[in-house]
Amino acid sequence: MRSGRNADDVVRFFSIRQVLGHQTASDAFIRFGVLLTTFGLTLYALNQGLSHMVVHYMTHGTEREISRAVLINHTVVIVAVKTGIAVIAGYGYLFGFTFMGLGLYLRFTSGEMKTVAGLVCVVSVLALIVLILGDHVHEFDVLYRVARIAVMPLTLWGVELGVAMYRGYSSLTPGQSA
């Protein structure tokens, strides 16, 4: 009997497939959003790995004996790549939440979930605009900070949505989508 319960838990864990069972435009938006969010999170993990590498490289150097100037030059190159990866990760993450929010907004007919999905979509678009401006107007580092702050409620919503789908909340049962 215990193994049957574990199988049910595994099915519930992948319950996003249950929510996305229909073939509508909103489902395509949600799938694309999940894909972009996963892409952004993967790049974010790579970015954090590069941060660790930079700190380790500057603290301990390399196994070969190289000059401090060469070590700093290598570190600057790694930091430049890391910065580019961080910006691309931000775009992927925010575009992902934009598409997920839009898809879920179209899926739900009314209620709290529709409102929250619409808000997520709006916050994601605003954060994207701020990130794009910050990427092109380098003097305004505050724009990057604003985009980072906007990611926090999006991440919390994603976690809440995942837990709710895992538990099978009836409020996540979509109505007829357009």
PDB file of C-alpha atoms in Angstrom:
ATOM      1  CA  MET A   1       0.000   0.000   0.000  1.00  0.00           C
ATOM      2  CA  ARG A   2       2.915   2.335   0.743  1.00  0.00           C
ATOM      3  CA  SER A   3       4.323   2.081  -2.799  1.00  0.00           C
ATOM      4  CA  GLY A   4       0.954   3.183  -4.241  1.00  0.00           C
ATOM      5  CA  ARG A   5       1.068   6.311  -2.120  1.00  0.00           C
ATOM      6  CA  ASN A   6       4.590   7.102  -3.333  1.00  0.00           C
ATOM      7  CA  ALA A   7       3.431   6.727  -6.935  1.00  0.00           C
ATOM      8  CA  ASP A   8       0.584   9.175  -6.252  1.00  0.00           C
ATOM      9  CA  ASP A   9       3.081  11.628  -4.760  1.00  0.00           C
ATOM     10  CA  VAL A  10       5.283  11.400  -7.849  1.00  0.00           C
ATOM     11  CA  VAL A  11       2.280  12.025 -10.098  1.00  0.00           C
ATOM     12  CA  ARG A  12       1.282  15.015  -7.964  1.00  0.00           C
ATOM     13  CA  PHE A  13       4.831  16.306  -8.060  1.00  0.00           C
ATOM     14  CA  PHE A  14       4.603  16.497 -11.841  1.00  0.00           C
ATOM     15  CA  SER A  15       1.085  17.906 -11.656  1.00  0.00           C
ATOM     16  CA  ILE A  16       1.920  20.790 -13.926  1.00  0.00           C
ATOM     17  CA  ARG A  17       1.331  18.276 -16.725  1.00  0.00           C
ATOM     18  CA  GLN A  18      -2.190  17.744 -15.374  1.00  0.00           C
ATOM     19  CA  VAL A  19      -2.881  21.468 -15.421  1.00  0.00           C
ATOM     20  CA  LEU A  20      -1.481  21.730 -18.938  1.00  0.00           C
ATOM     21  CA  GLY A  21      -3.456  18.818 -20.353  1.00  0.00           C
ATOM     22  CA  HIS A  22      -5.389  20.858 -22.934  1.00  0.00           C
ATOM     23  CA  GLN A  23      -4.023  22.192 -26.202  1.00  0.00           C
ATOM     24  CA  THR A  24      -4.926  25.882 -26.149  1.00  0.00           C
ATOM     25  CA  ALA A  25      -2.989  29.103 -26.644  1.00  0.00           C
ATOM     26  CA  SER A  26      -2.875  29.651 -22.901  1.00  0.00           C
ATOM     27  CA  ASP A  27      -1.239  26.231 -22.479  1.00  0.00           C
ATOM     28  CA  ALA A  28       1.403  27.197 -25.016  1.00  0.00           C
ATOM     29  CA  PHE A  29       2.104  30.394 -23.064  1.00  0.00           C
ATOM     30  CA  ILE A  30       2.418  28.419 -19.829  1.00  0.00           C
ATOM     31  CA  ARG A  31       4.718  25.803 -21.357  1.00  0.00           C
ATOM     32  CA  PHE A  32       6.908  28.478 -22.913  1.00  0.00           C
ATOM     33  CA  GLY A  33       6.968  30.335 -19.589  1.00  0.00           C
ATOM     34  CA  VAL A  34       8.029  27.198 -17.714  1.00  0.00           C
ATOM     35  CA  LEU A  35      10.759  26.588 -20.305  1.00  0.00           C
ATOM     36  CA  LEU A  36      12.086  30.165 -20.096  1.00  0.00           C
ATOM     37  CA  THR A  37      11.969  30.187 -16.299  1.00  0.00           C
ATOM     38  CA  THR A  38      13.907  26.921 -16.194  1.00  0.00           C
ATOM     39  CA  PHE A  39      16.424  28.376 -18.650  1.00  0.00           C
ATOM     40  CA  GLY A  40      16.820  31.470 -16.454  1.00  0.00           C
ATOM     41  CA  LEU A  41      17.246  29.398 -13.291  1.00  0.00           C
ATOM     42  CA  THR A  42      19.852  27.197 -14.974  1.00  0.00           C
ATOM     43  CA  LEU A  43      21.842  30.239 -16.037  1.00  0.00           C
ATOM     44  CA  TYR A  44      21.469  31.679 -12.538  1.00  0.00           C
ATOM     45  CA  ALA A  45      22.992  28.492 -11.100  1.00  0.00           C
ATOM     46  CA  LEU A  46      25.860  28.773 -13.589  1.00  0.00           C
ATOM     47  CA  ASN A  47      26.292  32.409 -12.557  1.00  0.00           C
ATOM     48  CA  GLN A  48      26.570  31.418  -8.892  1.00  0.00           C
ATOM     49  CA  GLY A  49      29.127  28.761  -9.794  1.00  0.00           C
ATOM     50  CA  LEU A  50      31.198  31.368 -11.587  1.00  0.00           C
ATOM     51  CA  SER A  51      30.975  33.620  -8.515  1.00  0.00           C
ATOM     52  CA  HIS A  52      32.396  30.822  -6.412  1.00  0.00           C
ATOM     53  CA  MET A  53      35.096  30.253  -9.015  1.00  0.00           C
ATOM     54  CA  VAL A  54      36.130  33.930  -8.978  1.00  0.00           C
ATOM     55  CA  VAL A  55      36.391  34.008  -5.185  1.00  0.00           C
ATOM     56  CA  HIS A  56      38.334  30.744  -5.115  1.00  0.00           C
ATOM     57  CA  TYR A  57      40.606  31.892  -7.939  1.00  0.00           C
ATOM     58  CA  MET A  58      41.427  35.205  -6.242  1.00  0.00           C
ATOM     59  CA  THR A  59      41.837  33.657  -2.792  1.00  0.00           C
ATOM     60  CA  HIS A  60      43.879  30.579  -3.635  1.00  0.00           C
ATOM     61  CA  GLY A  61      45.282  31.318  -7.072  1.00  0.00           C
ATOM     62  CA  THR A  62      46.007  28.446  -9.416  1.00  0.00           C
ATOM     63  CA  GLU A  63      48.146  25.347  -9.144  1.00  0.00           C
ATOM     64  CA  ARG A  64      50.640  26.940 -11.503  1.00  0.00           C
ATOM     65  CA  GLU A  65      52.663  29.888 -10.323  1.00  0.00           C
ATOM     66  CA  ILE A  66      51.455  32.943 -12.258  1.00  0.00           C
ATOM     67  CA  SER A  67      51.832  36.630 -11.608  1.00  0.00           C
ATOM     68  CA  ARG A  68      49.233  38.590  -9.716  1.00  0.00           C
ATOM     69  CA  ALA A  69      48.553  40.738 -12.819  1.00  0.00           C
ATOM     70  CA  VAL A  70      47.724  37.664 -14.937  1.00  0.00           C
ATOM     71  CA  LEU A  71      45.530  36.310 -12.140  1.00  0.00           C
ATOM     72  CA  ILE A  72      43.595  39.582 -11.982  1.00  0.00           C
ATOM     73  CA  ASN A  73      43.296  39.683 -15.790  1.00  0.00           C
ATOM     74  CA  HIS A  74      41.827  36.163 -15.861  1.00  0.00           C
ATOM     75  CA  THR A  75      39.430  37.079 -13.057  1.00  0.00           C
ATOM     76  CA  VAL A  76      38.218  40.185 -14.912  1.00  0.00           C
ATOM     77  CA  VAL A  77      37.431  38.032 -17.959  1.00  0.00           C
ATOM     78  CA  ILE A  78      35.496  35.535 -15.808  1.00  0.00           C
ATOM     79  CA  VAL A  79      33.541  38.363 -14.145  1.00  0.00           C
ATOM     80  CA  ALA A  80      32.647  39.824 -17.569  1.00  0.00           C
ATOM     81  CA  VAL A  81      31.282  36.446 -18.719  1.00  0.00           C
ATOM     82  CA  LYS A  82      29.476  36.037 -15.396  1.00  0.00           C
ATOM     83  CA  THR A  83      27.808  39.440 -15.802  1.00  0.00           C
ATOM     84  CA  GLY A  84      26.595  38.588 -19.296  1.00  0.00           C
ATOM     85  CA  ILE A  85      25.189  35.280 -18.076  1.00  0.00           C
ATOM     86  CA  ALA A  86      23.420  37.065 -15.191  1.00  0.00           C
ATOM     87  CA  VAL A  87      21.688  39.506 -17.547  1.00  0.00           C
ATOM     88  CA  ILE A  88      20.565  36.698 -19.900  1.00  0.00           C
ATOM     89  CA  ALA A  89      19.336  34.704 -16.889  1.00  0.00           C
ATOM     90  CA  GLY A  90      17.297  37.713 -15.762  1.00  0.00           C
ATOM     91  CA  TYR A  91      15.705  38.045 -19.197  1.00  0.00           C
ATOM     92  CA  GLY A  92      14.844  34.344 -19.297  1.00  0.00           C
ATOM     93  CA  TYR A  93      13.409  34.352 -15.792  1.00  0.00           C
ATOM     94  CA  LEU A  94      11.302  37.477 -16.290  1.00  0.00           C
ATOM     95  CA  PHE A  95      10.064  36.477 -19.752  1.00  0.00           C
ATOM     96  CA  GLY A  96       9.192  33.080 -18.289  1.00  0.00           C
ATOM     97  CA  PHE A  97       7.058  34.595 -15.555  1.00  0.00           C
ATOM     98  CA  THR A  98       5.475  36.970 -18.076  1.00  0.00           C
ATOM     99  CA  PHE A  99       4.348  34.066 -20.244  1.00  0.00           C
ATOM    100  CA  MET A 100       3.286  31.912 -17.288  1.00  0.00           C
ATOM    101  CA  GLY A 101       1.285  34.796 -15.833  1.00  0.00           C
ATOM    102  CA  LEU A 102      -0.352  35.524 -19.183  1.00  0.00           C
ATOM    103  CA  GLY A 103      -1.152  31.861 -19.784  1.00  0.00           C
ATOM    104  CA  LEU A 104      -2.668  31.372 -16.339  1.00  0.00           C
ATOM    105  CA  TYR A 105      -4.557  34.643 -16.639  1.00  0.00           C
ATOM    106  CA  LEU A 106      -6.138  33.311 -19.822  1.00  0.00           C
ATOM    107  CA  ARG A 107      -6.806  29.898 -18.244  1.00  0.00           C
ATOM    108  CA  PHE A 108      -8.803  31.015 -15.218  1.00  0.00           C
ATOM    109  CA  THR A 109     -12.247  32.438 -15.817  1.00  0.00           C
ATOM    110  CA  SER A 110     -12.380  34.619 -12.694  1.00  0.00           C
ATOM    111  CA  GLY A 111     -11.348  34.846  -9.088  1.00  0.00           C
ATOM    112  CA  GLU A 112      -8.275  35.380  -7.004  1.00  0.00           C
ATOM    113  CA  MET A 113      -5.974  33.197  -9.124  1.00  0.00           C
ATOM    114  CA  LYS A 114      -6.825  35.155 -12.284  1.00  0.00           C
ATOM    115  CA  THR A 115      -6.120  38.450 -10.516  1.00  0.00           C
ATOM    116  CA  VAL A 116      -2.800  37.247  -9.113  1.00  0.00           C
ATOM    117  CA  ALA A 117      -1.739  35.848 -12.503  1.00  0.00           C
ATOM    118  CA  GLY A 118      -2.543  39.214 -14.086  1.00  0.00           C
ATOM    119  CA  LEU A 119      -0.519  41.041 -11.436  1.00  0.00           C
ATOM    120  CA  VAL A 120       2.407  38.677 -11.968  1.00  0.00           C
ATOM    121  CA  CYS A 121       2.267  39.370 -15.680  1.00  0.00           C
ATOM    122  CA  VAL A 122       2.269  43.144 -15.100  1.00  0.00           C
ATOM    123  CA  VAL A 123       5.103  43.010 -12.530  1.00  0.00           C
ATOM    124  CA  SER A 124       7.156  40.816 -14.886  1.00  0.00           C
ATOM    125  CA  VAL A 125       6.707  43.219 -17.799  1.00  0.00           C
ATOM    126  CA  LEU A 126       7.638  46.207 -15.623  1.00  0.00           C
ATOM    127  CA  ALA A 127      10.711  44.388 -14.300  1.00  0.00           C
ATOM    128  CA  LEU A 128      11.701  43.522 -17.882  1.00  0.00           C
ATOM    129  CA  ILE A 129      11.434  47.180 -18.893  1.00  0.00           C
ATOM    130  CA  VAL A 130      13.549  48.204 -15.901  1.00  0.00           C
ATOM    131  CA  LEU A 131      16.125  45.487 -16.691  1.00  0.00           C
ATOM    132  CA  ILE A 132      16.330  46.536 -20.345  1.00  0.00           C
ATOM    133  CA  LEU A 133      16.779  50.185 -19.347  1.00  0.00           C
ATOM    134  CA  GLY A 134      19.411  49.230 -16.783  1.00  0.00           C
ATOM    135  CA  ASP A 135      21.217  47.148 -19.385  1.00  0.00           C
ATOM    136  CA  HIS A 136      21.449  50.084 -21.788  1.00  0.00           C
ATOM    137  CA  VAL A 137      21.896  52.977 -19.336  1.00  0.00           C
ATOM    138  CA  HIS A 138      24.813  51.720 -17.281  1.00  0.00           C
ATOM    139  CA  GLU A 139      24.925  54.694 -14.918  1.00  0.00           C
ATOM    140  CA  PHE A 140      21.653  53.660 -13.274  1.00  0.00           C
ATOM    141  CA  ASP A 141      22.627  50.612 -11.208  1.00  0.00           C
ATOM    142  CA  VAL A 142      19.496  51.197  -9.157  1.00  0.00           C
ATOM    143  CA  LEU A 143      17.483  49.774 -12.089  1.00  0.00           C
ATOM    144  CA  TYR A 144      19.171  46.398 -11.634  1.00  0.00           C
ATOM    145  CA  ARG A 145      18.303  46.489  -7.941  1.00  0.00           C
ATOM    146  CA  VAL A 146      14.661  47.263  -8.744  1.00  0.00           C
ATOM    147  CA  ALA A 147      14.533  44.310 -11.172  1.00  0.00           C
ATOM    148  CA  ARG A 148      16.072  42.052  -8.501  1.00  0.00           C
ATOM    149  CA  ILE A 149      13.476  43.155  -5.947  1.00  0.00           C
ATOM    150  CA  ALA A 150      10.669  42.465  -8.446  1.00  0.00           C
ATOM    151  CA  VAL A 151      11.933  38.889  -8.844  1.00  0.00           C
ATOM    152  CA  MET A 152      11.215  38.119  -5.168  1.00  0.00           C
ATOM    153  CA  PRO A 153       7.390  38.171  -5.334  1.00  0.00           C
ATOM    154  CA  LEU A 154       7.509  36.321  -8.657  1.00  0.00           C
ATOM    155  CA  THR A 155       9.574  33.556  -7.114  1.00  0.00           C
ATOM    156  CA  LEU A 156       7.257  33.353  -4.102  1.00  0.00           C
ATOM    157  CA  TRP A 157       4.262  33.113  -6.443  1.00  0.00           C
ATOM    158  CA  GLY A 158       5.976  30.351  -8.402  1.00  0.00           C
ATOM    159  CA  VAL A 159       6.637  28.394  -5.210  1.00  0.00           C
ATOM    160  CA  GLU A 160       3.062  28.948  -4.001  1.00  0.00           C
ATOM    161  CA  LEU A 161       1.702  27.851  -7.377  1.00  0.00           C
ATOM    162  CA  GLY A 162       3.862  24.740  -7.369  1.00  0.00           C
ATOM    163  CA  VAL A 163       2.823  23.749  -3.847  1.00  0.00           C
ATOM    164  CA  ALA A 164      -0.841  24.393  -4.646  1.00  0.00           C
ATOM    165  CA  MET A 165      -0.653  22.256  -7.798  1.00  0.00           C
ATOM    166  CA  TYR A 166       1.159  19.522  -5.895  1.00  0.00           C
ATOM    167  CA  ARG A 167      -1.577  19.464  -3.251  1.00  0.00           C
ATOM    168  CA  GLY A 168      -4.302  19.524  -5.904  1.00  0.00           C
ATOM    169  CA  TYR A 169      -6.105  22.666  -4.770  1.00  0.00           C
ATOM    170  CA  SER A 170      -9.432  23.056  -6.531  1.00  0.00           C
ATOM    171  CA  SER A 171      -8.789  26.747  -7.125  1.00  0.00           C
ATOM    172  CA  LEU A 172      -6.150  25.730  -9.653  1.00  0.00           C
ATOM    173  CA  THR A 173      -8.629  23.781 -11.703  1.00  0.00           C
ATOM    174  CA  PRO A 174      -8.879  25.931 -14.830  1.00  0.00           C
ATOM    175  CA  GLY A 175     -12.146  26.860 -16.448  1.00  0.00           C
ATOM    176  CA  GLN A 176     -12.787  26.899 -20.167  1.00  0.00           C
ATOM    177  CA  SER A 177     -10.039  28.905 -21.800  1.00  0.00           C
ATOM    178  CA  ALA A 178     -10.479  31.085 -24.831  1.00  0.00           C
TER     179      ALA A 178
END
